Backbone as a printed PyTorch tensor [residue, N CA C, xyz], in Angstrom:
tensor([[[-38.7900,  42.6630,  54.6650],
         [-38.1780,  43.0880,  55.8970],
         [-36.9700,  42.2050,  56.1990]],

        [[-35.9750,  42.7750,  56.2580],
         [-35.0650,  42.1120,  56.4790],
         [-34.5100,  41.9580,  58.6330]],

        [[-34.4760,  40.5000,  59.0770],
         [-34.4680,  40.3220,  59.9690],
         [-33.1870,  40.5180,  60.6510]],

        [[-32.7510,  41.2650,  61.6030],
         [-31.1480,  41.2040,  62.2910],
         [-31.0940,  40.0330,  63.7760]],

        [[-31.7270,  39.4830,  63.9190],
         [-32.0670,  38.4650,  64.8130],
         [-32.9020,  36.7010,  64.3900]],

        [[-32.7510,  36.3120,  65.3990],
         [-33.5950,  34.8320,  64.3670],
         [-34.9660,  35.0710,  64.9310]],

        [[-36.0690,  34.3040,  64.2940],
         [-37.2320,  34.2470,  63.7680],
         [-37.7310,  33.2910,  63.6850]],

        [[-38.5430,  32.7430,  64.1970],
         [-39.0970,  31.0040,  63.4410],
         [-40.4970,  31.6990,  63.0360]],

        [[-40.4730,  31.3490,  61.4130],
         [-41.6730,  31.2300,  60.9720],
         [-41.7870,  30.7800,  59.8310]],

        [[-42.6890,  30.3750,  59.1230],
         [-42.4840,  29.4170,  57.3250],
         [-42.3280,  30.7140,  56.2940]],

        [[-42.7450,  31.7870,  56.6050],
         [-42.0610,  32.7080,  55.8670],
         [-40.7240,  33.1690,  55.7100]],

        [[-39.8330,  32.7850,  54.6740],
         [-38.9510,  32.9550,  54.2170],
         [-38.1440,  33.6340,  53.3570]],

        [[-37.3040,  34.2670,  52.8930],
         [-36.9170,  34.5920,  51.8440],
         [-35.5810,  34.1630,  51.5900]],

        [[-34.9730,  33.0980,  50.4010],
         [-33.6340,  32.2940,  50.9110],
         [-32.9450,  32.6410,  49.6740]],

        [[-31.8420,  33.5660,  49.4130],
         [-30.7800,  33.8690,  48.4580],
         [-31.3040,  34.4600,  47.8850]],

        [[-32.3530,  34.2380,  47.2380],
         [-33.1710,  35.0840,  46.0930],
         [-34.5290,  35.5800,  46.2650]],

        [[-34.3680,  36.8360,  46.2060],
         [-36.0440,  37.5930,  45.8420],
         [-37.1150,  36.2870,  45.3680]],

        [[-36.8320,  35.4930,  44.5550],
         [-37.7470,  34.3950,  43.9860],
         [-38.1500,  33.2860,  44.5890]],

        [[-37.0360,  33.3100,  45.3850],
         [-37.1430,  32.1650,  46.7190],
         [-37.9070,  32.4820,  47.8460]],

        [[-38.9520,  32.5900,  48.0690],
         [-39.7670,  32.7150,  49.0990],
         [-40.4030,  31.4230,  49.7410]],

        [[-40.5490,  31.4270,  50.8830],
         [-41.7500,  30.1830,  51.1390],
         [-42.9050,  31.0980,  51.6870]],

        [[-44.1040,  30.7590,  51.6080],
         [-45.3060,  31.1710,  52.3630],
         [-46.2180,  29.8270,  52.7150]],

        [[-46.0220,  28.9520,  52.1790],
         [-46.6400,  27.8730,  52.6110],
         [-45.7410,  26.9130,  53.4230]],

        [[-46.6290,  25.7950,  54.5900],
         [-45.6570,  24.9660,  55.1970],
         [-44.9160,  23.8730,  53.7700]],

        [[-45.2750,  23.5550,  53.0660],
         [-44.7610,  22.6420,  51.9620],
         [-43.9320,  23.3240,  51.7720]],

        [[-43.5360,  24.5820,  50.9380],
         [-42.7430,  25.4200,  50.3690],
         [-41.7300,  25.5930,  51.2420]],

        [[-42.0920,  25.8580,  52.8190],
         [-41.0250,  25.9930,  53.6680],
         [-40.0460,  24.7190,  53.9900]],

        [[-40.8710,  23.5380,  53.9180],
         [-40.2740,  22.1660,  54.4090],
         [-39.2210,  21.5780,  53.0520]],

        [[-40.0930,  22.1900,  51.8620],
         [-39.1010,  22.0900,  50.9540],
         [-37.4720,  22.7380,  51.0050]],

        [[-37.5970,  23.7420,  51.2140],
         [-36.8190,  24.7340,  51.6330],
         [-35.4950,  24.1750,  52.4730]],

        [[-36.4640,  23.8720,  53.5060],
         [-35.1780,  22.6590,  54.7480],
         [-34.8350,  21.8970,  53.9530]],

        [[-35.4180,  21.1480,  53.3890],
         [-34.9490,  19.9070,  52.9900],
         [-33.4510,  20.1800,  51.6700]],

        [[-33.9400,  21.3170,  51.1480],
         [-32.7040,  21.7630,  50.1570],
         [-31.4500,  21.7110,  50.6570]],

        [[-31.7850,  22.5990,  51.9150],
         [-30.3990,  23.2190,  52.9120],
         [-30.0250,  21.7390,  53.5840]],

        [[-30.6090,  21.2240,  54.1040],
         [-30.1730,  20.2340,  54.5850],
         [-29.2270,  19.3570,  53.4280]],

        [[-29.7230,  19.0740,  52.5720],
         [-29.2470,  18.1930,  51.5680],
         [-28.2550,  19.4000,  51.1600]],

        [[-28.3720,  20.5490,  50.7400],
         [-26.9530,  21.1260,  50.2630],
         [-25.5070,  20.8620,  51.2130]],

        [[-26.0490,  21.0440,  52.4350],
         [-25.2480,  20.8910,  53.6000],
         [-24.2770,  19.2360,  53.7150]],

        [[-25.2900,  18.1810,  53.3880],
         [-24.6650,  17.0000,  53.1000],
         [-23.9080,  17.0280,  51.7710]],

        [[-24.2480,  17.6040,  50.9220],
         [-23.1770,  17.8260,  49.6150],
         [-21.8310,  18.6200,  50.0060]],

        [[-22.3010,  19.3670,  50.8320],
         [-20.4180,  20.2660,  50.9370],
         [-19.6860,  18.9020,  51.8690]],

        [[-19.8750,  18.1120,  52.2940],
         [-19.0120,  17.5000,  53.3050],
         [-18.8900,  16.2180,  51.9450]],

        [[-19.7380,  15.9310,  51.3080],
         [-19.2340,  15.0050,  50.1100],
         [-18.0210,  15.3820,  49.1600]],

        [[-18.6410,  16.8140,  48.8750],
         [-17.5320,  17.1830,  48.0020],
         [-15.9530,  17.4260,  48.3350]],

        [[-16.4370,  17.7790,  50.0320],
         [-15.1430,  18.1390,  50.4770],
         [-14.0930,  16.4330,  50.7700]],

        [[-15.2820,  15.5870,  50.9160],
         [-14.6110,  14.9050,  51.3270],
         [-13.7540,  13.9810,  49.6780]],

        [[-14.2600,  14.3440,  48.6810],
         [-13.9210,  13.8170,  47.5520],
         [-12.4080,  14.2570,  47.2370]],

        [[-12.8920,  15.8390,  47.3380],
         [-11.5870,  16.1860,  47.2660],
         [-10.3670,  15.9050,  48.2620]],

        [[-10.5530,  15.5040,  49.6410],
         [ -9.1040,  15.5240,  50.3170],
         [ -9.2380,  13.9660,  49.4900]],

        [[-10.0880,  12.8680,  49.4790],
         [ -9.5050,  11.6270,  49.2150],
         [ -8.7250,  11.5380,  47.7770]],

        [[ -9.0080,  12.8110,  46.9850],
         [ -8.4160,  12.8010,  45.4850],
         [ -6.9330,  13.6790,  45.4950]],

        [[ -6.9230,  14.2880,  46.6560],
         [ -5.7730,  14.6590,  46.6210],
         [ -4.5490,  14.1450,  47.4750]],

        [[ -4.6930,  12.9030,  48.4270],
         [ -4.4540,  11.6850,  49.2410],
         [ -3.9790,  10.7610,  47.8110]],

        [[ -5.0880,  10.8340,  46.9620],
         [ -4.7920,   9.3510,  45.7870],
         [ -3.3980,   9.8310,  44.7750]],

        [[ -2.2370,   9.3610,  44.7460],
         [ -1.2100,   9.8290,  44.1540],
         [ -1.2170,   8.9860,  42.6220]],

        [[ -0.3150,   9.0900,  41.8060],
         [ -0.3160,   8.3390,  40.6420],
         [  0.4050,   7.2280,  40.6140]],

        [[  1.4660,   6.7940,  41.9190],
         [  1.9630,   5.7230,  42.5980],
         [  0.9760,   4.8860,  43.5780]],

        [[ -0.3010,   5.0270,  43.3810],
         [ -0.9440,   4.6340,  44.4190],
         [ -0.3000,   3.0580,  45.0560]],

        [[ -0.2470,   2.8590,  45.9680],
         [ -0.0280,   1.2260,  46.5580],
         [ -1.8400,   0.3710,  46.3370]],

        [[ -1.5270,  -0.5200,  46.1580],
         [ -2.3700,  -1.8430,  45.4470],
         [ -3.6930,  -1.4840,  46.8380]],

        [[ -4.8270,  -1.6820,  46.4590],
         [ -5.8530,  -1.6820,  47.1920],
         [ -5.0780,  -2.9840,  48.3130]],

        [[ -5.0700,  -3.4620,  48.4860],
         [ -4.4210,  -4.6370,  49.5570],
         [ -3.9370,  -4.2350,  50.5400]],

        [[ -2.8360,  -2.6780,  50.1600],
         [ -1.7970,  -2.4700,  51.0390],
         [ -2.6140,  -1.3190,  52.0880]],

        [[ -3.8120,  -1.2320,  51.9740],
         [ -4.7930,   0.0560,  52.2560],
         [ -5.6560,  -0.8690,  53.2820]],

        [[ -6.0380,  -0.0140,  54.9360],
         [ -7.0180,  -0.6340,  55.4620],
         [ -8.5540,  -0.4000,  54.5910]],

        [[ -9.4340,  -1.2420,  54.4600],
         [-10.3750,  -1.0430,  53.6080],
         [-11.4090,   0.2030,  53.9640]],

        [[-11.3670,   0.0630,  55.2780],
         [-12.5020,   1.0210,  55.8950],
         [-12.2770,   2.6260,  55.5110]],

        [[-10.7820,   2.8010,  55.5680],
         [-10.4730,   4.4870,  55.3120],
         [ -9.3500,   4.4820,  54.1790]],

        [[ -9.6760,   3.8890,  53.1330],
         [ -9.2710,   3.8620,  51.9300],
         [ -9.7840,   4.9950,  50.9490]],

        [[ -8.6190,   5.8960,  50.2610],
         [ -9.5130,   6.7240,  49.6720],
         [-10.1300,   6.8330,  48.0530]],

        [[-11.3800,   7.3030,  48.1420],
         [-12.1270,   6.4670,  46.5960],
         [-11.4160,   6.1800,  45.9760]],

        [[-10.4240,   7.2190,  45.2830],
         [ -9.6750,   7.1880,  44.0310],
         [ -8.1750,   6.1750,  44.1010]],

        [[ -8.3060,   5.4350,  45.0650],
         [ -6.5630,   4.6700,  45.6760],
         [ -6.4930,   3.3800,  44.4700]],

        [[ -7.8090,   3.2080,  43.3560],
         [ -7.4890,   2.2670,  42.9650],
         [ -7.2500,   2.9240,  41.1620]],

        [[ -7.6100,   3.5920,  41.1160],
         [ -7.1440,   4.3120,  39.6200],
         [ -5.6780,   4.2720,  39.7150]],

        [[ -4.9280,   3.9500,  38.5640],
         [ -3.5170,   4.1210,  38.3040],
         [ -3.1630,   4.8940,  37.2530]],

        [[ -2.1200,   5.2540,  36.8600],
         [ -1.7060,   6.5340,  36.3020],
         [ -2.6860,   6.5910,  34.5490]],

        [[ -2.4360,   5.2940,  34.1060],
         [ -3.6320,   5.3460,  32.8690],
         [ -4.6500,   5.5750,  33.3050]],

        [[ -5.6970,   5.4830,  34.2550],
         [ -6.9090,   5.4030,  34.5190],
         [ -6.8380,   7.2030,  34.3810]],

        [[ -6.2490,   8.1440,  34.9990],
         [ -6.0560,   9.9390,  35.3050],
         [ -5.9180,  10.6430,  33.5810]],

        [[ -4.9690,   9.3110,  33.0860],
         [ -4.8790,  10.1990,  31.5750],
         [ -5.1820,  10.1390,  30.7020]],

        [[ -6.2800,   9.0500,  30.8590],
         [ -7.4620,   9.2440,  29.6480],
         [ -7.2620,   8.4370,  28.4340]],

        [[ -7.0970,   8.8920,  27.4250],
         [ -6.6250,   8.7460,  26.2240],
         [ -5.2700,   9.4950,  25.5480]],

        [[ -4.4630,   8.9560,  26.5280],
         [ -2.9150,   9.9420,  25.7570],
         [ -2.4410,  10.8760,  26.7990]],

        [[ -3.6950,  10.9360,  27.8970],
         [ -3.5110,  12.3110,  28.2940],
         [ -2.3910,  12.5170,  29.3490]],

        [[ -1.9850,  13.6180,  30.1000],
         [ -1.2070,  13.7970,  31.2390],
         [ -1.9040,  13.8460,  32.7460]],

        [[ -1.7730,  12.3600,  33.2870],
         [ -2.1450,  12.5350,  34.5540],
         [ -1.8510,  13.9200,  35.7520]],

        [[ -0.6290,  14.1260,  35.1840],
         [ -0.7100,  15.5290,  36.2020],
         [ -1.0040,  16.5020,  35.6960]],

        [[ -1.5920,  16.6680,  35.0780],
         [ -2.2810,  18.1110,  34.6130],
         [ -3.8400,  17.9690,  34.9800]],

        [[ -4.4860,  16.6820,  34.8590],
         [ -5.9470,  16.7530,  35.1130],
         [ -6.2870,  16.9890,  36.4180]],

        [[ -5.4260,  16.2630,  37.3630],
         [ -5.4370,  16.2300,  39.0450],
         [ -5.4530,  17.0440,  39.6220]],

        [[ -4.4750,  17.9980,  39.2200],
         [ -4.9910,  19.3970,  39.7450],
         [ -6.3820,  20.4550,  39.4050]],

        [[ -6.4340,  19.7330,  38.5830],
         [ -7.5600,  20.6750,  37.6040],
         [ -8.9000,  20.4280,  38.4780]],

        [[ -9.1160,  18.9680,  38.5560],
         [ -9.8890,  18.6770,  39.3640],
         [-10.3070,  18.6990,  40.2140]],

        [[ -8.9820,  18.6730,  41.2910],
         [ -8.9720,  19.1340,  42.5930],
         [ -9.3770,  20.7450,  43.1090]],

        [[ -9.1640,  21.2830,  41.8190],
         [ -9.4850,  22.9000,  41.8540],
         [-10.9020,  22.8170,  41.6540]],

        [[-11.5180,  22.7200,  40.3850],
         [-12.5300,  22.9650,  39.9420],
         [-13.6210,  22.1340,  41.5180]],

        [[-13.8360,  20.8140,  42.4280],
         [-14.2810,  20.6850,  43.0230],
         [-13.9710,  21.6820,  44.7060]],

        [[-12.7980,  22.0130,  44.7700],
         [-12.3230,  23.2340,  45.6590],
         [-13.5320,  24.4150,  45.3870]],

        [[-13.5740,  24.9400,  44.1550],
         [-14.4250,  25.9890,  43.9040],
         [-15.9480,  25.6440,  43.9870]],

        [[-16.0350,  24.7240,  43.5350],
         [-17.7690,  24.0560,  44.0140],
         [-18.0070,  24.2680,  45.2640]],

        [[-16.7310,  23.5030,  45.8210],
         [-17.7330,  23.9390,  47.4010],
         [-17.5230,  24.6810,  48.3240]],

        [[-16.3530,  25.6680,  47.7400],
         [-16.3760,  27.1230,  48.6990],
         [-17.5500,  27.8610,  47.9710]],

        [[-18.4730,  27.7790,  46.7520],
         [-19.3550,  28.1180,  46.4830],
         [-20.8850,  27.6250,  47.3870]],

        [[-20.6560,  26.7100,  47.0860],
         [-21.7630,  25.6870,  47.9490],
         [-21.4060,  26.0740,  49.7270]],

        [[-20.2400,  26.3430,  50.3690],
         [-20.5010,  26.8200,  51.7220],
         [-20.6980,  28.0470,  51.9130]],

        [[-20.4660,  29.5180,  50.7230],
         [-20.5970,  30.5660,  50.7640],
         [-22.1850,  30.4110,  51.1720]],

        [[-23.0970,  30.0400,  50.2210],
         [-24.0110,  29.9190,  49.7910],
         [-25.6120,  29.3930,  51.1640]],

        [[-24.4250,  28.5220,  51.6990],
         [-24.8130,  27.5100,  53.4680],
         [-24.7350,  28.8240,  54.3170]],

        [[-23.9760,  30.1730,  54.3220],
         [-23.3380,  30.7260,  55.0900],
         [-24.3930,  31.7330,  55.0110]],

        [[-25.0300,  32.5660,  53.6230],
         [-25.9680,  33.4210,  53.0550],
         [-27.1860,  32.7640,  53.6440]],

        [[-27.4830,  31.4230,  53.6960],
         [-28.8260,  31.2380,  53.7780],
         [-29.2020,  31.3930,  55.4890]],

        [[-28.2160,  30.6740,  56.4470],
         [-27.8700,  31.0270,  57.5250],
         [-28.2550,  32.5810,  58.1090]],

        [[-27.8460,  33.4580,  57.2680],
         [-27.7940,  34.7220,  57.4220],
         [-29.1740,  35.1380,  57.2480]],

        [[-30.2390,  34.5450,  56.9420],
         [-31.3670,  34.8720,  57.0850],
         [-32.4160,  35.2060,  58.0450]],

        [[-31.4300,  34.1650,  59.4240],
         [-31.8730,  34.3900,  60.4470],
         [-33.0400,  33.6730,  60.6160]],

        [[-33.4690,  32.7140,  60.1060],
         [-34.7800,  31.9660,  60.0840],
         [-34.2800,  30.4650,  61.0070]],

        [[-34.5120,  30.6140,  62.5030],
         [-34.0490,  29.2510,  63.2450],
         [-34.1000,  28.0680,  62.4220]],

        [[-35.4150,  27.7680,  61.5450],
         [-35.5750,  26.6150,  61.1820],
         [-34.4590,  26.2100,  59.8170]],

        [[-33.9060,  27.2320,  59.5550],
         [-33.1270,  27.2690,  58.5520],
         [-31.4050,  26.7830,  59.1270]],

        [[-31.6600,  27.7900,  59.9510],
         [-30.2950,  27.5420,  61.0050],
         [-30.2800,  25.9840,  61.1230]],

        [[-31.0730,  25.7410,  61.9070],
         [-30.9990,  24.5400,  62.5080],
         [-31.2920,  22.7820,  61.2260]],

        [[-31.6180,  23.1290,  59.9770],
         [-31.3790,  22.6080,  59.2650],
         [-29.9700,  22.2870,  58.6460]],

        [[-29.3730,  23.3090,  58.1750],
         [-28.2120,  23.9170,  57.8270],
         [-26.8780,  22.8940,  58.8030]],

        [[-27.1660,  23.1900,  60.0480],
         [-26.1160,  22.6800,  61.2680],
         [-26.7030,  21.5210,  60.9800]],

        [[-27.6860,  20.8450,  61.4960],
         [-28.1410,  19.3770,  61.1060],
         [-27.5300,  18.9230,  60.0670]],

        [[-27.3480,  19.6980,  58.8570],
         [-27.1280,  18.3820,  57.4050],
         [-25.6700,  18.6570,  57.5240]],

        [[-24.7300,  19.5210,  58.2330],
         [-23.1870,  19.6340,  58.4140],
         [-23.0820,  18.6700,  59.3510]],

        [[-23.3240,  18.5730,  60.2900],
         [-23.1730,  17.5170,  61.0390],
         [-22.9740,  15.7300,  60.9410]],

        [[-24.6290,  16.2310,  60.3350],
         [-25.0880,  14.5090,  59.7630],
         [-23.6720,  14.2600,  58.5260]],

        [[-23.6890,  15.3130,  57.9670],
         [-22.4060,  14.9120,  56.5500],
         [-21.4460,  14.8710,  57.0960]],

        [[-20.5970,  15.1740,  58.4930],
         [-19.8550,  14.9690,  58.9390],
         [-19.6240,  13.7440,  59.5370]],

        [[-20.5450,  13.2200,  60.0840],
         [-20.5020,  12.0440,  60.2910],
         [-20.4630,  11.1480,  59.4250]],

        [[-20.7760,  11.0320,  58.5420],
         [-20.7580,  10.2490,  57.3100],
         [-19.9000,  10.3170,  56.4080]],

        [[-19.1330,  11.3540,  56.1560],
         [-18.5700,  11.2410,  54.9110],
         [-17.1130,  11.9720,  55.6720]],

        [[-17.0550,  12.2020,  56.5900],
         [-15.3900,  13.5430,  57.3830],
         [-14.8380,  12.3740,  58.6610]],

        [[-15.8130,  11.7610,  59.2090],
         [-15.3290,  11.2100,  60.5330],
         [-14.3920,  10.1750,  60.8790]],

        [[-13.7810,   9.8790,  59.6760],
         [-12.4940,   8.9550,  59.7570],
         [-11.1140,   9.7870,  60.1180]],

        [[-11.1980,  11.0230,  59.2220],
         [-10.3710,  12.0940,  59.7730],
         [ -9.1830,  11.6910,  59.1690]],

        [[ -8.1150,  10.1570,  59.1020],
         [ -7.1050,   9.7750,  59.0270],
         [ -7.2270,   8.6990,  57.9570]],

        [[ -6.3650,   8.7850,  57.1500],
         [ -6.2820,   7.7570,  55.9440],
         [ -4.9320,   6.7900,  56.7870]],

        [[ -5.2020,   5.8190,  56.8330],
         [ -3.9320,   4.8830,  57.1610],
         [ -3.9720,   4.1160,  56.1010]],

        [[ -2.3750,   4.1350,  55.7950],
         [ -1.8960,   3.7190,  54.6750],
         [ -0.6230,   2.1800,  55.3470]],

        [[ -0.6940,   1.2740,  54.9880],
         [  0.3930,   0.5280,  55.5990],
         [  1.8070,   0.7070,  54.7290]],

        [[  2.5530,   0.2310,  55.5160],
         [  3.9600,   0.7130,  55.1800],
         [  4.4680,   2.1550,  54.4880]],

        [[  3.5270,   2.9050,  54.9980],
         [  3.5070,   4.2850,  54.2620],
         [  3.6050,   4.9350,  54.9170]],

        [[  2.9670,   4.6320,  56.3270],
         [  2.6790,   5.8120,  57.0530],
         [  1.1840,   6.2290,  57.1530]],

        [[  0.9280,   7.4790,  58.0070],
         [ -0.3260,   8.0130,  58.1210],
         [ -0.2950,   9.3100,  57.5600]],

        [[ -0.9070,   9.5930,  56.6760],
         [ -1.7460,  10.7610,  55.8460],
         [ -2.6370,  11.1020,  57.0280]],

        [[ -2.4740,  12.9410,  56.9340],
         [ -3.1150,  13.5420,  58.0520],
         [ -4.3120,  13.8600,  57.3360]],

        [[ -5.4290,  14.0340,  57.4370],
         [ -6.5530,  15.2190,  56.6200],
         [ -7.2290,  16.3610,  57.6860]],

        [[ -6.7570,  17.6570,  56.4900],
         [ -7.2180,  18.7690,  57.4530],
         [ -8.4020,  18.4100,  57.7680]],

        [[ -9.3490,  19.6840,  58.8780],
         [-10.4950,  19.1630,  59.6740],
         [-10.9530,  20.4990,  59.5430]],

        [[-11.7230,  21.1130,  58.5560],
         [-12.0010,  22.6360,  58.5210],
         [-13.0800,  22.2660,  58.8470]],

        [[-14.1830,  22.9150,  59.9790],
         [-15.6530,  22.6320,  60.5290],
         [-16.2460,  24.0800,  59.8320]],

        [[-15.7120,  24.7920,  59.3870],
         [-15.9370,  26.0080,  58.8980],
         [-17.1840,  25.8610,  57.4380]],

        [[-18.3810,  25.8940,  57.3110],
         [-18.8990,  25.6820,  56.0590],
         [-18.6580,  26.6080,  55.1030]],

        [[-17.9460,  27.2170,  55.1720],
         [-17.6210,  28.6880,  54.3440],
         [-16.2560,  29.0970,  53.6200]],

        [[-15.4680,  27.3120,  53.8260],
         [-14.3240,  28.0320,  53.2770],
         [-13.7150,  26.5810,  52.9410]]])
Protein backbone atom coordinates (compact mmCIF):
# COMPACT_ATOMS: atom_id res chain seq x y z
CA UNK A 1 0.00 0.00 0.00
CA UNK A 2 1.40 2.86 -0.92
CA UNK A 3 0.95 5.87 1.64
CA UNK A 4 0.01 9.68 0.31
CA UNK A 5 0.36 11.10 3.86
CA UNK A 6 2.88 10.30 6.82
CA UNK A 7 2.51 7.31 9.02
CA UNK A 8 4.57 6.27 11.98
CA UNK A 9 4.99 2.72 12.10
CA UNK A 10 8.18 0.08 11.86
CA UNK A 11 6.65 -1.11 8.79
CA UNK A 12 8.39 0.09 5.97
CA UNK A 13 9.15 -0.20 2.54
CA UNK A 14 12.46 2.04 1.58
CA UNK A 15 13.57 2.31 -2.34
CA UNK A 16 13.24 -1.21 -2.90
CA UNK A 17 10.57 -3.94 -2.92
CA UNK A 18 13.51 -5.85 -0.85
CA UNK A 19 13.84 -3.26 1.59
CA UNK A 20 11.23 -3.77 3.99
CA UNK A 21 11.36 -3.49 7.79
CA UNK A 22 8.78 -5.52 9.88
CA UNK A 23 10.72 -5.79 12.87
CA UNK A 24 11.76 -2.88 15.43
CA UNK A 25 15.65 -3.90 14.72
CA UNK A 26 15.09 -3.91 10.98
CA UNK A 27 13.32 -0.60 11.29
CA UNK A 28 16.04 1.10 13.63
CA UNK A 29 18.44 -0.24 11.23
CA UNK A 30 16.77 1.44 8.57
CA UNK A 31 17.09 5.03 10.50
CA UNK A 32 20.25 4.54 11.20
CA UNK A 33 21.17 4.07 7.27
CA UNK A 34 19.23 7.31 6.41
CA UNK A 35 20.61 9.07 9.01
CA UNK A 36 24.17 8.17 8.21
CA UNK A 37 23.42 8.53 4.35
CA UNK A 38 22.24 11.99 5.20
CA UNK A 39 25.65 12.77 7.05
CA UNK A 40 27.49 11.49 3.88
CA UNK A 41 25.76 13.98 1.40
CA UNK A 42 26.95 17.03 3.52
CA UNK A 43 30.59 15.23 3.59
CA UNK A 44 30.69 14.77 0.15
CA UNK A 45 29.31 17.98 -0.60
CA UNK A 46 31.44 19.48 1.56
CA UNK A 47 34.64 17.75 -0.08
CA UNK A 48 33.75 18.89 -3.09
CA UNK A 49 33.30 22.82 -2.58
CA UNK A 50 36.75 22.49 -0.45
CA UNK A 51 38.33 20.69 -3.73
CA UNK A 52 37.12 23.07 -5.87
CA UNK A 53 38.30 26.25 -3.44
CA UNK A 54 41.93 24.18 -3.54
CA UNK A 55 43.63 25.71 -6.77
CA UNK A 56 47.05 24.37 -8.15
CA UNK A 57 48.64 27.78 -6.85
CA UNK A 58 47.50 26.98 -3.53
CA UNK A 59 49.16 29.63 -0.83
CA UNK A 60 51.37 27.70 1.91
CA UNK A 61 49.15 26.20 4.74
CA UNK A 62 50.50 29.31 6.96
CA UNK A 63 48.84 31.84 4.82
CA UNK A 64 45.28 29.96 5.61
CA UNK A 65 43.27 30.49 8.98
CA UNK A 66 43.58 26.86 10.26
CA UNK A 67 40.03 26.40 11.38
CA UNK A 68 38.38 26.93 7.71
CA UNK A 69 41.16 25.75 5.68
CA UNK A 70 40.21 23.62 2.87
CA UNK A 71 41.32 19.74 3.00
CA UNK A 72 43.02 19.79 -0.20
CA UNK A 73 44.98 23.60 0.39
CA UNK A 74 48.05 21.58 1.07
CA UNK A 75 48.51 19.32 -2.13
CA UNK A 76 50.56 21.21 -4.81
CA UNK A 77 50.45 20.85 -8.41
CA UNK A 78 52.69 17.41 -8.28
CA UNK A 79 50.67 16.02 -5.55
CA UNK A 80 47.05 16.38 -8.50
CA UNK A 81 49.36 14.80 -11.26
CA UNK A 82 50.36 11.80 -10.12
CA UNK A 83 52.95 10.31 -12.04
CA UNK A 84 53.49 12.56 -15.21
CA UNK A 85 50.06 13.34 -15.06
CA UNK A 86 47.99 16.70 -15.85
CA UNK A 87 46.76 18.36 -12.82
CA UNK A 88 44.00 19.97 -14.70
CA UNK A 89 42.45 17.33 -16.21
CA UNK A 90 42.03 15.16 -12.95
CA UNK A 91 40.35 18.16 -10.92
CA UNK A 92 37.69 18.40 -12.82
CA UNK A 93 37.13 14.88 -13.20
CA UNK A 94 36.90 14.63 -9.68
CA UNK A 95 35.01 17.31 -8.86
CA UNK A 96 32.41 15.80 -11.31
CA UNK A 97 32.48 12.29 -10.53
CA UNK A 98 31.90 13.37 -6.50
CA UNK A 99 29.09 16.09 -7.91
CA UNK A 100 27.33 12.91 -9.30
CA UNK A 101 27.67 10.83 -6.07
CA UNK A 102 25.84 13.06 -4.29
CA UNK A 103 23.12 14.35 -6.43
CA UNK A 104 22.69 10.54 -6.43
CA UNK A 105 22.93 10.11 -2.74
CA UNK A 106 20.32 13.29 -2.28
CA UNK A 107 18.00 11.95 -5.06
CA UNK A 108 17.96 8.89 -3.15
CA UNK A 109 17.43 11.08 0.71
CA UNK A 110 14.54 12.67 -1.35
CA UNK A 111 12.82 8.93 -2.54
CA UNK A 112 13.16 7.65 0.88
CA UNK A 113 11.48 10.81 2.36
CA UNK A 114 8.77 10.16 -0.06
CA UNK A 115 7.71 7.26 1.77
CA UNK A 116 6.00 9.13 4.09
CA UNK A 117 7.12 7.15 7.13
CA UNK A 118 7.61 10.21 10.02
CA UNK A 119 10.30 8.20 11.53
CA UNK A 120 12.08 8.21 8.34
CA UNK A 121 11.37 11.85 7.75
CA UNK A 122 12.57 12.82 10.82
CA UNK A 123 15.76 10.78 10.61
CA UNK A 124 16.59 11.98 7.19
CA UNK A 125 16.23 15.98 8.49
CA UNK A 126 18.19 14.93 11.67
CA UNK A 127 21.37 13.48 9.82
CA UNK A 128 21.10 16.84 7.23
CA UNK A 129 21.21 18.91 9.89
CA UNK A 130 23.61 17.18 12.26
CA UNK A 131 25.99 17.04 8.79
CA UNK A 132 25.39 20.47 8.48
CA UNK A 133 26.63 21.37 11.38
CA UNK A 134 29.61 19.56 11.15
CA UNK A 135 30.92 19.47 8.01
CA UNK A 136 28.78 23.04 5.96
CA UNK A 137 28.77 25.52 8.99
CA UNK A 138 31.82 27.52 8.35
CA UNK A 139 30.11 28.57 5.14
CA UNK A 140 33.33 30.92 4.30
CA UNK A 141 36.87 29.89 3.52
CA UNK A 142 39.10 32.93 4.56
CA UNK A 143 42.05 33.04 2.83
CA UNK A 144 44.67 35.89 3.97
CA UNK A 145 45.90 38.25 1.54
CA UNK A 146 43.57 36.70 -0.91
CA UNK A 147 40.56 37.62 0.04
CA UNK A 148 37.33 35.69 0.97
CA UNK A 149 36.09 32.69 -1.09
CA UNK A 150 32.29 32.61 -0.91
CA UNK A 151 30.75 28.84 -0.67
CA UNK A 152 27.37 28.26 -2.09
CA UNK A 153 24.77 27.19 0.72
CA UNK A 154 22.31 24.72 -1.17
CA UNK A 155 20.01 23.30 2.00
CA UNK A 156 18.29 21.45 -0.79
CA UNK A 157 19.22 17.47 -0.29
CA UNK A 158 18.32 16.80 -3.81
CA UNK A 159 20.47 18.68 -5.87
Amino acid sequence: MMHMTFYWSKEVTLLFSTWTTTTTLSYSLSLLACFLSSLLFHLLDSLRIRLSLSSSSSPSPSDVDPVTRPLLLGFSRKDWAGAGGNPSKWKPLVESALFGINAGLGYMLMLAVMSFNGGVFLSVVAGLSIGYLFFRSGGVVVVRDRGAAAVESNTCACA
